[in-house]
Amino acid sequence: MTSLPVIPQRCPGRGFARLWALPLALLFAAPLSQAVTLLDYGATWKLWRGKKTPSRPDYWAWAKADYDDSKWETAPTPVFFGEKVTGGTELEDMKSRYNSFFLRRKFDAPDPDTVTSMTLRAKVDDGFVAYINGIEVARYNVETEKPKYSSSASKAASEPLRFRSYALKNFDEFLVDGENTIAVIVLNQRRTSPDALFDARLSAVSVESVPPKVETVVPPPGLAPELGQISVTFSEPVKGVDAADLL
């Protein structure tokens, strides 16, 4: 509930006008921004081990939203081998056998027109390239423009591993309102590398596009010979509404 103190007035007409104007003041309230976690650490992804290409004849089909990944494994992150971590999915067969693995995950997103920022925060050993709905959005330690299952990271990751943040841009070019797909290729520097790892969180900040509603007003709209305070209950927390809006 939001209480709005006002200067006492004995003029019925003006008191009535102020009470009636309160719902209109919402039109000038500052829009609220809210941070939303779209995908969290330890989430369950679909996994393809890089022993061969995950899709053919269209190699890049694996990164697109409509690709059928029903034959892929189910794997909670972090996906790794040779690292001391808790939980996740260990690739016990990766060392000296294959140099990459692929991950896919669906997530729901708000209307791109309301998104003000998006961040992918990831920890990787050695490198990765991430795509949303088939469009590249972030990369680390990979110089190959279009890496394949046989490609390599440009260098070994620095130890100890740490999470890095990647600010995503141009949301309207890859993001859709509702269901989206993030796809990632993770690469080692060489097949004989002693370890590998990937885990990530995807978050966004969006602006509220639907204004809140006034649920109750005390006293109710009408003639008020003396007005000292208005108590208002909104349908959600609001900012930017104060007594000055009624003057």
Short mmCIF file of N, CA and C in Angstrom, two decimals, residues 114-231:
data_model
loop_
_atom_site.label_atom_id
_atom_site.label_comp_id
_atom_site.label_asym_id
_atom_site.label_seq_id
_atom_site.Cartn_x
_atom_site.Cartn_y
_atom_site.Cartn_z
N THR A 114 11.15 -5.01 -24.55
CA THR A 114 11.21 -4.58 -23.16
C THR A 114 12.56 -4.86 -22.51
N VAL A 115 13.44 -5.58 -23.22
CA VAL A 115 14.74 -5.96 -22.66
C VAL A 115 15.73 -4.80 -22.79
N THR A 116 16.36 -4.44 -21.67
CA THR A 116 17.35 -3.36 -21.68
C THR A 116 18.78 -3.89 -21.61
N SER A 117 18.97 -5.12 -21.13
CA SER A 117 20.31 -5.72 -21.12
C SER A 117 20.19 -7.23 -20.97
N MET A 118 21.18 -7.93 -21.51
CA MET A 118 21.28 -9.38 -21.35
C MET A 118 22.73 -9.74 -21.07
N THR A 119 22.94 -10.70 -20.17
CA THR A 119 24.29 -11.08 -19.80
C THR A 119 24.42 -12.60 -19.75
N LEU A 120 25.43 -13.13 -20.41
CA LEU A 120 25.81 -14.53 -20.29
C LEU A 120 27.04 -14.58 -19.40
N ARG A 121 26.94 -15.28 -18.30
CA ARG A 121 28.07 -15.42 -17.37
C ARG A 121 28.50 -16.88 -17.40
N ALA A 122 29.75 -17.12 -17.84
CA ALA A 122 30.17 -18.49 -18.09
C ALA A 122 31.57 -18.77 -17.55
N LYS A 123 31.76 -20.03 -17.17
CA LYS A 123 33.09 -20.53 -16.81
C LYS A 123 33.41 -21.65 -17.79
N VAL A 124 34.59 -21.57 -18.42
CA VAL A 124 34.91 -22.54 -19.47
C VAL A 124 36.40 -22.91 -19.45
N ASP A 125 36.65 -24.12 -19.84
CA ASP A 125 38.01 -24.63 -20.04
C ASP A 125 37.93 -25.51 -21.29
N ASP A 126 38.43 -25.07 -22.47
CA ASP A 126 39.29 -23.95 -22.73
C ASP A 126 38.56 -22.78 -23.43
N GLY A 127 37.65 -23.06 -24.36
CA GLY A 127 36.98 -21.99 -25.09
C GLY A 127 35.57 -22.39 -25.50
N PHE A 128 34.76 -21.39 -25.90
CA PHE A 128 33.39 -21.69 -26.33
C PHE A 128 32.89 -20.62 -27.30
N VAL A 129 31.86 -20.98 -28.05
CA VAL A 129 31.07 -20.03 -28.84
C VAL A 129 29.61 -20.34 -28.56
N ALA A 130 28.83 -19.30 -28.24
CA ALA A 130 27.41 -19.48 -27.90
C ALA A 130 26.52 -18.84 -28.96
N TYR A 131 25.41 -19.48 -29.24
CA TYR A 131 24.44 -19.02 -30.22
C TYR A 131 23.05 -19.01 -29.57
N ILE A 132 22.23 -18.03 -29.92
CA ILE A 132 20.82 -18.04 -29.53
C ILE A 132 19.99 -18.03 -30.80
N ASN A 133 19.18 -19.05 -30.96
CA ASN A 133 18.34 -19.22 -32.16
C ASN A 133 19.18 -19.16 -33.43
N GLY A 134 20.39 -19.74 -33.35
CA GLY A 134 21.26 -19.86 -34.52
C GLY A 134 22.17 -18.69 -34.79
N ILE A 135 22.10 -17.63 -33.98
CA ILE A 135 22.92 -16.44 -34.19
C ILE A 135 23.95 -16.33 -33.07
N GLU A 136 25.20 -16.11 -33.43
CA GLU A 136 26.26 -16.02 -32.44
C GLU A 136 26.05 -14.82 -31.52
N VAL A 137 26.21 -15.06 -30.20
CA VAL A 137 26.02 -13.98 -29.22
C VAL A 137 27.24 -13.77 -28.33
N ALA A 138 28.13 -14.78 -28.21
CA ALA A 138 29.30 -14.63 -27.34
C ALA A 138 30.33 -15.70 -27.69
N ARG A 139 31.59 -15.36 -27.43
CA ARG A 139 32.66 -16.35 -27.60
C ARG A 139 33.83 -16.01 -26.69
N TYR A 140 34.63 -17.02 -26.40
CA TYR A 140 35.83 -16.84 -25.59
C TYR A 140 36.87 -17.85 -26.02
N ASN A 141 38.06 -17.33 -26.31
CA ASN A 141 39.22 -18.19 -26.56
C ASN A 141 39.07 -19.07 -27.80
N VAL A 142 38.30 -18.60 -28.79
CA VAL A 142 38.14 -19.33 -30.04
C VAL A 142 38.32 -18.35 -31.19
N GLU A 143 39.31 -18.59 -32.03
CA GLU A 143 39.59 -17.70 -33.16
C GLU A 143 38.94 -18.17 -34.45
N THR A 144 38.65 -19.46 -34.56
CA THR A 144 38.01 -19.99 -35.76
C THR A 144 36.63 -19.36 -35.92
N GLU A 145 36.36 -18.79 -37.09
CA GLU A 145 35.11 -18.05 -37.30
C GLU A 145 33.90 -18.96 -37.11
N LYS A 146 33.93 -20.13 -37.73
CA LYS A 146 32.83 -21.08 -37.62
C LYS A 146 33.38 -22.42 -37.15
N PRO A 147 33.55 -22.57 -35.84
CA PRO A 147 34.18 -23.80 -35.33
C PRO A 147 33.31 -25.04 -35.52
N LYS A 148 33.97 -26.16 -35.78
CA LYS A 148 33.31 -27.44 -35.93
C LYS A 148 33.78 -28.39 -34.83
N TYR A 149 33.25 -29.59 -34.86
CA TYR A 149 33.57 -30.54 -33.79
C TYR A 149 35.06 -30.86 -33.71
N SER A 150 35.78 -30.70 -34.83
CA SER A 150 37.21 -30.99 -34.88
C SER A 150 38.08 -29.75 -34.65
N SER A 151 37.47 -28.59 -34.42
CA SER A 151 38.23 -27.35 -34.20
C SER A 151 38.83 -27.35 -32.80
N SER A 152 39.68 -26.33 -32.54
CA SER A 152 40.37 -26.23 -31.26
C SER A 152 40.25 -24.83 -30.69
N ALA A 153 40.34 -24.73 -29.37
CA ALA A 153 40.43 -23.43 -28.72
C ALA A 153 41.78 -22.81 -29.08
N SER A 154 41.85 -21.48 -29.07
CA SER A 154 43.08 -20.80 -29.49
C SER A 154 44.21 -20.96 -28.49
N LYS A 155 43.89 -21.17 -27.22
CA LYS A 155 44.91 -21.40 -26.19
C LYS A 155 44.25 -22.04 -24.98
N ALA A 156 45.08 -22.52 -24.07
CA ALA A 156 44.55 -23.12 -22.85
C ALA A 156 43.98 -22.04 -21.94
N ALA A 157 42.92 -22.37 -21.22
CA ALA A 157 42.33 -21.42 -20.29
C ALA A 157 43.25 -21.20 -19.10
N SER A 158 43.23 -19.97 -18.58
CA SER A 158 44.06 -19.63 -17.44
C SER A 158 43.48 -20.25 -16.17
N GLU A 159 44.35 -20.79 -15.34
CA GLU A 159 43.94 -21.36 -14.06
C GLU A 159 44.27 -20.39 -12.93
N PRO A 160 43.46 -20.32 -11.86
CA PRO A 160 42.21 -21.07 -11.68
C PRO A 160 41.10 -20.50 -12.55
N LEU A 161 40.18 -21.35 -12.93
CA LEU A 161 39.06 -20.92 -13.76
C LEU A 161 38.17 -19.95 -12.99
N ARG A 162 37.59 -18.99 -13.71
CA ARG A 162 36.65 -18.08 -13.07
C ARG A 162 35.53 -17.74 -14.05
N PHE A 163 34.41 -17.30 -13.50
CA PHE A 163 33.30 -16.90 -14.35
C PHE A 163 33.58 -15.55 -14.99
N ARG A 164 33.24 -15.42 -16.26
CA ARG A 164 33.36 -14.17 -17.00
C ARG A 164 31.98 -13.76 -17.51
N SER A 165 31.74 -12.47 -17.56
CA SER A 165 30.46 -11.95 -18.02
C SER A 165 30.57 -11.43 -19.44
N TYR A 166 29.58 -11.76 -20.27
CA TYR A 166 29.53 -11.35 -21.66
C TYR A 166 28.22 -10.60 -21.89
N ALA A 167 28.32 -9.31 -22.18
CA ALA A 167 27.13 -8.49 -22.43
C ALA A 167 26.63 -8.75 -23.85
N LEU A 168 25.39 -9.20 -23.98
CA LEU A 168 24.83 -9.50 -25.29
C LEU A 168 24.18 -8.24 -25.87
N LYS A 169 24.31 -8.07 -27.17
CA LYS A 169 23.82 -6.86 -27.85
C LYS A 169 22.79 -7.22 -28.92
N ASN A 170 22.08 -6.18 -29.39
CA ASN A 170 21.15 -6.33 -30.51
C ASN A 170 20.14 -7.45 -30.28
N PHE A 171 19.40 -7.37 -29.17
CA PHE A 171 18.47 -8.44 -28.78
C PHE A 171 17.44 -8.73 -29.86
N ASP A 172 17.00 -7.69 -30.57
CA ASP A 172 15.95 -7.89 -31.57
C ASP A 172 16.40 -8.72 -32.75
N GLU A 173 17.71 -8.96 -32.87
CA GLU A 173 18.22 -9.75 -33.99
C GLU A 173 18.18 -11.25 -33.71
N PHE A 174 18.08 -11.67 -32.45
CA PHE A 174 18.10 -13.10 -32.15
C PHE A 174 17.04 -13.55 -31.15
N LEU A 175 16.54 -12.64 -30.33
CA LEU A 175 15.63 -13.02 -29.26
C LEU A 175 14.17 -12.90 -29.71
N VAL A 176 13.34 -13.84 -29.27
CA VAL A 176 11.90 -13.77 -29.56
C VAL A 176 11.15 -13.84 -28.23
N ASP A 177 9.94 -13.33 -28.26
CA ASP A 177 9.09 -13.37 -27.07
C ASP A 177 8.59 -14.79 -26.86
N GLY A 178 8.96 -15.39 -25.71
CA GLY A 178 8.57 -16.77 -25.46
C GLY A 178 9.75 -17.72 -25.52
N GLU A 179 9.57 -18.86 -26.19
CA GLU A 179 10.59 -19.90 -26.19
C GLU A 179 11.75 -19.58 -27.14
N ASN A 180 12.98 -19.72 -26.62
CA ASN A 180 14.22 -19.52 -27.37
C ASN A 180 15.14 -20.71 -27.11
N THR A 181 16.21 -20.80 -27.90
CA THR A 181 17.18 -21.88 -27.72
C THR A 181 18.59 -21.32 -27.71
N ILE A 182 19.36 -21.67 -26.67
CA ILE A 182 20.78 -21.33 -26.64
C ILE A 182 21.56 -22.60 -26.95
N ALA A 183 22.56 -22.47 -27.81
CA ALA A 183 23.39 -23.60 -28.22
C ALA A 183 24.86 -23.20 -28.07
N VAL A 184 25.68 -24.12 -27.57
CA VAL A 184 27.07 -23.80 -27.27
C VAL A 184 27.98 -24.92 -27.76
N ILE A 185 29.09 -24.55 -28.39
CA ILE A 185 30.16 -25.49 -28.68
C ILE A 185 31.32 -25.18 -27.75
N VAL A 186 31.81 -26.19 -27.05
CA VAL A 186 32.92 -26.04 -26.11
C VAL A 186 34.12 -26.79 -26.69
N LEU A 187 35.28 -26.10 -26.72
CA LEU A 187 36.47 -26.65 -27.36
C LEU A 187 37.65 -26.70 -26.41
N ASN A 188 38.44 -27.74 -26.52
CA ASN A 188 39.73 -27.81 -25.85
C ASN A 188 40.82 -27.33 -26.80
N GLN A 189 41.97 -26.95 -26.23
CA GLN A 189 43.07 -26.51 -27.08
C GLN A 189 43.63 -27.69 -27.89
N ARG A 190 43.65 -28.86 -27.27
CA ARG A 190 44.13 -30.05 -27.97
C ARG A 190 43.41 -31.27 -27.40
N ARG A 191 43.43 -32.33 -28.16
CA ARG A 191 42.70 -33.53 -27.75
C ARG A 191 43.27 -34.14 -26.47
N THR A 192 44.55 -33.96 -26.24
CA THR A 192 45.19 -34.55 -25.06
C THR A 192 45.14 -33.63 -23.84
N SER A 193 44.36 -32.53 -23.92
CA SER A 193 44.25 -31.63 -22.77
C SER A 193 43.77 -32.41 -21.54
N PRO A 194 44.30 -32.05 -20.35
CA PRO A 194 43.98 -32.83 -19.15
C PRO A 194 42.62 -32.53 -18.53
N ASP A 195 41.89 -31.50 -19.04
CA ASP A 195 40.62 -31.16 -18.42
C ASP A 195 39.74 -30.36 -19.38
N ALA A 196 38.49 -30.24 -19.02
CA ALA A 196 37.53 -29.44 -19.78
C ALA A 196 36.37 -29.11 -18.84
N LEU A 197 35.68 -27.99 -19.12
CA LEU A 197 34.55 -27.62 -18.25
C LEU A 197 33.71 -26.53 -18.91
N PHE A 198 32.39 -26.59 -18.63
CA PHE A 198 31.51 -25.49 -19.02
C PHE A 198 30.31 -25.44 -18.07
N ASP A 199 29.98 -24.21 -17.63
CA ASP A 199 28.77 -23.93 -16.89
C ASP A 199 28.41 -22.47 -17.16
N ALA A 200 27.14 -22.12 -17.10
CA ALA A 200 26.74 -20.76 -17.46
C ALA A 200 25.40 -20.38 -16.85
N ARG A 201 25.20 -19.06 -16.77
CA ARG A 201 23.91 -18.48 -16.39
C ARG A 201 23.58 -17.38 -17.39
N LEU A 202 22.32 -17.33 -17.81
CA LEU A 202 21.85 -16.30 -18.74
C LEU A 202 20.79 -15.47 -18.03
N SER A 203 20.96 -14.15 -18.03
CA SER A 203 20.01 -13.28 -17.34
C SER A 203 19.68 -12.08 -18.21
N ALA A 204 18.57 -11.42 -17.88
CA ALA A 204 18.13 -10.24 -18.63
C ALA A 204 17.48 -9.25 -17.68
N VAL A 205 17.51 -7.99 -18.07
CA VAL A 205 16.79 -6.94 -17.36
C VAL A 205 15.76 -6.39 -18.33
N SER A 206 14.49 -6.39 -17.89
CA SER A 206 13.43 -5.91 -18.77
C SER A 206 12.63 -4.83 -18.05
N VAL A 207 12.00 -3.98 -18.84
CA VAL A 207 11.18 -2.89 -18.32
C VAL A 207 9.72 -3.30 -18.37
N GLU A 208 9.02 -3.07 -17.28
CA GLU A 208 7.60 -3.39 -17.21
C GLU A 208 6.83 -2.59 -18.25
N SER A 209 6.10 -3.28 -19.13
CA SER A 209 5.36 -2.60 -20.19
C SER A 209 3.86 -2.45 -19.87
N VAL A 210 3.35 -3.24 -18.93
CA VAL A 210 1.94 -3.15 -18.54
C VAL A 210 1.86 -2.40 -17.21
N PRO A 211 1.20 -1.24 -17.17
CA PRO A 211 1.15 -0.45 -15.93
C PRO A 211 0.39 -1.17 -14.84
N PRO A 212 0.75 -0.92 -13.56
CA PRO A 212 0.00 -1.52 -12.45
C PRO A 212 -1.39 -0.89 -12.33
N LYS A 213 -2.24 -1.55 -11.59
CA LYS A 213 -3.61 -1.08 -11.42
C LYS A 213 -3.83 -0.60 -9.99
N VAL A 214 -4.73 0.36 -9.84
CA VAL A 214 -5.15 0.80 -8.51
C VAL A 214 -6.22 -0.18 -8.02
N GLU A 215 -5.96 -0.81 -6.85
CA GLU A 215 -6.93 -1.77 -6.32
C GLU A 215 -7.90 -1.11 -5.34
N THR A 216 -7.37 -0.26 -4.43
CA THR A 216 -8.25 0.43 -3.49
C THR A 216 -7.73 1.84 -3.24
N VAL A 217 -8.65 2.78 -2.93
CA VAL A 217 -8.32 4.15 -2.57
C VAL A 217 -9.11 4.51 -1.31
N VAL A 218 -8.40 5.00 -0.27
CA VAL A 218 -9.05 5.42 0.97
C VAL A 218 -8.61 6.85 1.30
N PRO A 219 -9.53 7.83 1.41
CA PRO A 219 -10.98 7.68 1.22
C PRO A 219 -11.33 7.50 -0.25
N PRO A 220 -12.53 6.98 -0.54
CA PRO A 220 -12.92 6.77 -1.94
C PRO A 220 -13.13 8.10 -2.64
N PRO A 221 -13.07 8.10 -3.98
CA PRO A 221 -13.32 9.33 -4.74
C PRO A 221 -14.66 9.95 -4.36
N GLY A 222 -14.65 11.28 -4.25
CA GLY A 222 -15.87 12.00 -3.88
C GLY A 222 -15.52 13.32 -3.23
N LEU A 223 -16.49 13.97 -2.65
CA LEU A 223 -16.26 15.25 -1.99
C LEU A 223 -15.57 15.04 -0.66
N ALA A 224 -14.48 15.78 -0.42
CA ALA A 224 -13.73 15.67 0.83
C ALA A 224 -13.49 17.08 1.34
N PRO A 225 -14.24 17.54 2.39
CA PRO A 225 -14.08 18.91 2.89
C PRO A 225 -12.70 19.16 3.47
N GLU A 226 -12.03 18.11 3.95
CA GLU A 226 -10.68 18.28 4.51
C GLU A 226 -9.89 17.02 4.18
N LEU A 227 -8.79 17.18 3.47
CA LEU A 227 -8.03 16.03 2.97
C LEU A 227 -6.60 16.10 3.46
N GLY A 228 -6.16 15.14 4.27
CA GLY A 228 -4.80 15.14 4.78
C GLY A 228 -3.96 14.01 4.22
N GLN A 229 -4.57 12.89 3.83
CA GLN A 229 -3.81 11.73 3.35
C GLN A 229 -4.69 10.86 2.48
N ILE A 230 -4.08 10.28 1.46
CA ILE A 230 -4.75 9.30 0.62
C ILE A 230 -3.97 8.00 0.72
N SER A 231 -4.63 6.88 1.03
CA SER A 231 -3.98 5.57 1.09
C SER A 231 -4.41 4.77 -0.14
#
